[in-house]
PDB file of C-alpha atoms in Angstrom:
ATOM      1  CA  UNK A 157      13.502 171.564 124.011  1.00 88.00           C
ATOM      2  CA  UNK A 158      14.037 168.376 122.058  1.00 96.00           C
ATOM      3  CA  UNK A 159      17.448 167.828 120.459  1.00 98.00           C
ATOM      4  CA  UNK A 160      17.041 164.423 118.815  1.00 98.00           C
ATOM      5  CA  UNK A 161      20.492 164.586 117.203  1.00 98.00           C
ATOM      6  CA  UNK A 162      22.185 164.760 120.612  1.00 98.00           C
ATOM      7  CA  UNK A 163      20.193 161.776 121.882  1.00 99.00           C
ATOM      8  CA  UNK A 164      20.829 159.768 118.712  1.00 99.00           C
ATOM      9  CA  UNK A 165      24.539 160.627 118.903  1.00 98.00           C
ATOM     10  CA  UNK A 166      24.746 159.285 122.458  1.00 98.00           C
ATOM     11  CA  UNK A 167      22.906 156.073 121.588  1.00 99.00           C
ATOM     12  CA  UNK A 168      25.190 155.636 118.579  1.00 98.00           C
ATOM     13  CA  UNK A 169      28.357 156.326 120.589  1.00 98.00           C
ATOM     14  CA  UNK A 170      27.358 153.538 122.951  1.00 98.00           C
ATOM     15  CA  UNK A 171      26.583 151.200 120.030  1.00 99.00           C
ATOM     16  CA  UNK A 172      22.957 150.760 121.100  1.00 99.00           C
ATOM     17  CA  UNK A 173      20.981 148.751 118.549  1.00 99.00           C
ATOM     18  CA  UNK A 174      17.859 150.810 117.903  1.00 99.00           C
ATOM     19  CA  UNK A 175      15.547 152.050 115.182  1.00 99.00           C
ATOM     20  CA  UNK A 176      13.909 155.477 115.267  1.00 99.00           C
ATOM     21  CA  UNK A 177      10.119 155.240 115.081  1.00 96.00           C
ATOM     22  CA  UNK A 178       7.302 157.721 115.679  1.00 94.00           C
ATOM     23  CA  UNK A 179       7.342 161.400 114.822  1.00 95.00           C
ATOM     24  CA  UNK A 180      11.078 161.799 114.273  1.00 98.00           C
ATOM     25  CA  UNK A 181      11.087 158.834 111.873  1.00 97.00           C
ATOM     26  CA  UNK A 182       8.153 160.418 110.049  1.00 96.00           C
ATOM     27  CA  UNK A 183      10.070 163.714 109.879  1.00 96.00           C
ATOM     28  CA  UNK A 184      13.080 161.923 108.399  1.00 97.00           C
ATOM     29  CA  UNK A 185      10.756 160.727 105.635  1.00 96.00           C
ATOM     30  CA  UNK A 186       9.491 164.279 105.055  1.00 94.00           C
ATOM     31  CA  UNK A 187       6.541 164.718 107.407  1.00 93.00           C
ATOM     32  CA  UNK A 188       6.072 168.218 108.790  1.00 92.00           C
ATOM     33  CA  UNK A 189       4.065 167.085 111.822  1.00 90.00           C
ATOM     34  CA  UNK A 190       5.703 168.296 115.018  1.00 90.00           C
ATOM     35  CA  UNK A 191       6.668 165.918 117.801  1.00 93.00           C
ATOM     36  CA  UNK A 192       7.775 166.497 121.372  1.00 95.00           C
ATOM     37  CA  UNK A 193       9.892 163.380 121.884  1.00 97.00           C
ATOM     38  CA  UNK A 194      12.166 160.835 120.259  1.00 98.00           C
ATOM     39  CA  UNK A 195      10.784 157.295 120.071  1.00 97.00           C
ATOM     40  CA  UNK A 196      13.159 154.384 119.588  1.00 98.00           C
ATOM     41  CA  UNK A 197      12.555 150.665 119.321  1.00 98.00           C
ATOM     42  CA  UNK A 198      15.547 148.963 120.907  1.00 98.00           C
ATOM     43  CA  UNK A 199      16.852 145.410 120.759  1.00 98.00           C
ATOM     44  CA  UNK A 200      16.001 143.452 123.939  1.00 96.00           C
ATOM     45  CA  UNK A 201      19.300 141.599 124.105  1.00 96.00           C
ATOM     46  CA  UNK A 202      21.350 141.615 127.315  1.00 95.00           C
ATOM     47  CA  UNK A 203      24.457 143.335 125.928  1.00 97.00           C
ATOM     48  CA  UNK A 204      22.328 145.933 124.154  1.00 97.00           C
ATOM     49  CA  UNK A 205      20.355 146.718 127.309  1.00 96.00           C
ATOM     50  CA  UNK A 206      23.692 147.247 129.055  1.00 96.00           C
ATOM     51  CA  UNK A 207      24.796 149.663 126.314  1.00 97.00           C
ATOM     52  CA  UNK A 208      21.444 151.452 126.519  1.00 97.00           C
ATOM     53  CA  UNK A 209      21.893 151.850 130.273  1.00 95.00           C
ATOM     54  CA  UNK A 210      25.271 153.532 129.753  1.00 95.00           C
ATOM     55  CA  UNK A 211      23.854 155.858 127.091  1.00 97.00           C
ATOM     56  CA  UNK A 212      20.966 156.828 129.373  1.00 95.00           C
ATOM     57  CA  UNK A 213      23.424 157.627 132.163  1.00 93.00           C
ATOM     58  CA  UNK A 214      25.392 159.848 129.784  1.00 96.00           C
ATOM     59  CA  UNK A 215      22.154 161.621 128.800  1.00 96.00           C
ATOM     60  CA  UNK A 216      21.215 162.220 132.449  1.00 92.00           C
ATOM     61  CA  UNK A 217      17.969 160.325 131.820  1.00 92.00           C
ATOM     62  CA  UNK A 218      15.277 160.337 134.489  1.00 89.00           C
ATOM     63  CA  UNK A 219      12.130 158.216 134.349  1.00 90.00           C
ATOM     64  CA  UNK A 220       8.968 160.209 133.651  1.00 90.00           C
ATOM     65  CA  UNK A 221       6.557 157.273 133.458  1.00 83.00           C
ATOM     66  CA  UNK A 222       6.114 156.774 137.199  1.00 81.00           C
ATOM     67  CA  UNK A 223       3.564 158.277 139.600  1.00 79.00           C
ATOM     68  CA  UNK A 224       4.767 161.124 141.818  1.00 74.00           C
ATOM     69  CA  UNK A 225       6.832 159.867 144.712  1.00 67.00           C
ATOM     70  CA  UNK A 226       7.592 156.497 143.124  1.00 68.00           C
ATOM     71  CA  UNK A 227      11.209 155.899 142.265  1.00 63.00           C
ATOM     72  CA  UNK A 228      13.029 152.947 140.796  1.00 62.00           C
ATOM     73  CA  UNK A 229      16.558 152.495 139.632  1.00 61.00           C
ATOM     74  CA  UNK A 230      17.459 153.481 136.107  1.00 57.00           C
ATOM     75  CA  UNK A 231      20.297 151.019 135.932  1.00 75.00           C
ATOM     76  CA  UNK A 232      20.730 148.004 133.700  1.00 86.00           C
ATOM     77  CA  UNK A 233      18.755 145.690 135.995  1.00 86.00           C
ATOM     78  CA  UNK A 234      15.750 148.007 136.008  1.00 86.00           C
ATOM     79  CA  UNK A 235      15.871 148.220 132.223  1.00 90.00           C
ATOM     80  CA  UNK A 236      16.091 144.463 131.919  1.00 90.00           C
ATOM     81  CA  UNK A 237      13.101 143.976 134.240  1.00 88.00           C
ATOM     82  CA  UNK A 238      10.910 146.288 132.151  1.00 88.00           C
ATOM     83  CA  UNK A 239      10.379 146.818 128.460  1.00 91.00           C
ATOM     84  CA  UNK A 240       9.027 150.280 127.663  1.00 93.00           C
ATOM     85  CA  UNK A 241      10.245 153.450 129.325  1.00 94.00           C
ATOM     86  CA  UNK A 242       9.631 157.182 129.181  1.00 95.00           C
ATOM     87  CA  UNK A 243      12.625 159.346 130.032  1.00 94.00           C
ATOM     88  CA  UNK A 244      13.424 163.001 130.330  1.00 94.00           C
ATOM     89  CA  UNK A 245      17.007 163.725 129.315  1.00 96.00           C
ATOM     90  CA  UNK A 246      19.019 166.921 129.195  1.00 97.00           C
ATOM     91  CA  UNK A 247      18.286 166.889 125.431  1.00 98.00           C
ATOM     92  CA  UNK A 248      14.536 166.278 125.666  1.00 98.00           C
ATOM     93  CA  UNK A 249      12.107 163.427 126.109  1.00 98.00           C
ATOM     94  CA  UNK A 250      12.989 159.921 124.974  1.00 98.00           C
ATOM     95  CA  UNK A 251      10.692 156.916 124.739  1.00 97.00           C
ATOM     96  CA  UNK A 252      12.498 153.568 124.676  1.00 97.00           C
ATOM     97  CA  UNK A 253      10.275 150.774 123.418  1.00 96.00           C
ATOM     98  CA  UNK A 254      11.467 147.217 123.827  1.00 94.00           C
ATOM     99  CA  UNK A 255       8.160 145.544 123.092  1.00 87.00           C
ATOM    100  CA  UNK A 256       5.103 146.774 121.242  1.00 82.00           C
ATOM    101  CA  UNK A 257       1.572 145.819 122.304  1.00 72.00           C
ATOM    102  CA  UNK A 258       0.819 142.191 121.454  1.00 62.00           C
ATOM    103  CA  UNK A 259       4.328 141.909 120.025  1.00 70.00           C
ATOM    104  CA  UNK A 260       2.940 143.251 116.741  1.00 84.00           C
ATOM    105  CA  UNK A 261       6.131 145.007 115.766  1.00 88.00           C
ATOM    106  CA  UNK A 262       9.427 143.495 116.828  1.00 92.00           C
ATOM    107  CA  UNK A 263      12.839 145.116 116.748  1.00 96.00           C
ATOM    108  CA  UNK A 264      14.073 142.452 114.310  1.00 95.00           C
ATOM    109  CA  UNK A 265      11.144 143.019 111.969  1.00 94.00           C
ATOM    110  CA  UNK A 266      11.380 146.817 111.953  1.00 96.00           C
ATOM    111  CA  UNK A 267      15.191 146.829 111.802  1.00 97.00           C
ATOM    112  CA  UNK A 268      15.172 144.491 108.787  1.00 97.00           C
ATOM    113  CA  UNK A 269      13.245 147.016 106.698  1.00 96.00           C
ATOM    114  CA  UNK A 270      14.665 150.177 108.266  1.00 98.00           C
ATOM    115  CA  UNK A 271      16.113 152.910 106.094  1.00 97.00           C
ATOM    116  CA  UNK A 272      19.389 154.684 106.816  1.00 98.00           C
ATOM    117  CA  UNK A 273      19.512 158.470 107.099  1.00 98.00           C
ATOM    118  CA  UNK A 274      22.695 160.539 107.112  1.00 98.00           C
ATOM    119  CA  UNK A 275      22.216 163.240 109.739  1.00 97.00           C
ATOM    120  CA  UNK A 276      25.550 164.919 109.019  1.00 96.00           C
ATOM    121  CA  UNK A 277      28.892 164.941 110.808  1.00 95.00           C
ATOM    122  CA  UNK A 278      29.199 161.188 110.274  1.00 95.00           C
ATOM    123  CA  UNK A 279      26.008 160.416 112.203  1.00 97.00           C
ATOM    124  CA  UNK A 280      23.857 157.810 110.469  1.00 98.00           C
ATOM    125  CA  UNK A 281      20.623 156.501 111.955  1.00 99.00           C
ATOM    126  CA  UNK A 282      18.180 153.784 111.023  1.00 99.00           C
ATOM    127  CA  UNK A 283      14.499 154.715 110.963  1.00 98.00           C
ATOM    128  CA  UNK A 284      11.429 152.618 110.331  1.00 97.00           C
ATOM    129  CA  UNK A 285      10.373 152.516 106.689  1.00 97.00           C
ATOM    130  CA  UNK A 286       7.333 154.490 105.558  1.00 95.00           C
ATOM    131  CA  UNK A 287       5.387 151.251 105.167  1.00 94.00           C
ATOM    132  CA  UNK A 288       6.206 150.162 108.730  1.00 94.00           C
ATOM    133  CA  UNK A 289       5.415 153.621 110.140  1.00 94.00           C
ATOM    134  CA  UNK A 290       2.035 153.507 108.439  1.00 94.00           C
ATOM    135  CA  UNK A 291       1.367 150.030 109.851  1.00 92.00           C
ATOM    136  CA  UNK A 292       2.409 151.130 113.358  1.00 91.00           C
ATOM    137  CA  UNK A 293       0.312 154.304 113.257  1.00 88.00           C
ATOM    138  CA  UNK A 294      -2.738 152.396 112.003  1.00 89.00           C
ATOM    139  CA  UNK A 295      -2.365 149.848 114.798  1.00 87.00           C
ATOM    140  CA  UNK A 296      -2.704 152.481 117.541  1.00 82.00           C
ATOM    141  CA  UNK A 297      -6.145 153.735 116.450  1.00 77.00           C
ATOM    142  CA  UNK A 298      -5.397 157.102 118.091  1.00 82.00           C
ATOM    143  CA  UNK A 299      -6.903 160.179 116.409  1.00 81.00           C
ATOM    144  CA  UNK A 300      -3.528 161.930 116.111  1.00 81.00           C
ATOM    145  CA  UNK A 301      -2.009 158.819 114.530  1.00 80.00           C
ATOM    146  CA  UNK A 302      -4.906 158.449 112.091  1.00 81.00           C
ATOM    147  CA  UNK A 303      -4.237 161.988 110.865  1.00 84.00           C
ATOM    148  CA  UNK A 304      -0.530 161.217 110.506  1.00 88.00           C
ATOM    149  CA  UNK A 305      -1.336 158.077 108.496  1.00 89.00           C
ATOM    150  CA  UNK A 306      -2.841 160.328 105.819  1.00 89.00           C
ATOM    151  CA  UNK A 307       0.369 162.388 105.709  1.00 91.00           C
ATOM    152  CA  UNK A 308       2.575 159.306 105.542  1.00 92.00           C
ATOM    153  CA  UNK A 309       0.486 157.719 102.789  1.00 91.00           C
ATOM    154  CA  UNK A 310       0.789 160.949 100.782  1.00 90.00           C
ATOM    155  CA  UNK A 311       4.571 160.949 101.298  1.00 90.00           C
ATOM    156  CA  UNK A 312       4.717 157.342 100.131  1.00 90.00           C
ATOM    157  CA  UNK A 313       2.723 158.210  97.009  1.00 90.00           C
ATOM    158  CA  UNK A 314       5.122 161.066  96.196  1.00 88.00           C
ATOM    159  CA  UNK A 315       8.116 158.795  96.788  1.00 86.00           C
ATOM    160  CA  UNK A 316       6.656 156.052  94.616  1.00 84.00           C
ATOM    161  CA  UNK A 317       5.833 158.509  91.821  1.00 86.00           C
ATOM    162  CA  UNK A 318       9.465 159.692  91.799  1.00 86.00           C
ATOM    163  CA  UNK A 319      10.659 156.105  91.436  1.00 86.00           C
ATOM    164  CA  UNK A 320       8.595 155.494  88.307  1.00 80.00           C
TER     165      UNK A 320
END
C-alpha cells in the first residue's frame, strides 16, 4: 500500500531536490482520482543524484522497470547512468523522473513554478502547479491522463473563481 508521506519524508531528510508530479500532485491540488504510485521529477545534478541514492537505500528501493532475471545496481553510478526509474519501496511504488520525453518539462522549469504544501509534522513538499500538471497530462495523450485533464481544469476554474 502506498504511503507517499513516508517516501517524501525520506527524500526530504536526505535533502533530495525534487518536485512531486502526477497523481499525488493532483491530489494535493484537490483531485480525487486515485493513484498507485508517487511520481517525482528530480534534479539531475551529481550531488542530488548522490542524495537520491542514499534516500532510495533507506527506503529499501528495488527496481521494478527491468525484465525478469535482469539486475543492475541501484547505487549512485546506476542512477547517474540512467534518467527515469521505477522502484518498489517498503512504502509503495516510486517513479523517479530525471528527464521527460523530448525534454519538454525540465526540473528547473517545473520547480520554478511549483507550489509548496504543508503535509503536517513540519513536512513541506513542492508539487507541480495546476497549470504545469495540465500541460504534462495533455502531453502524454493517454486516455487516463485526458480524463484527469478535465478534473484538473475544473479544479483550476474553482481556484480562480475563489481568487476573484
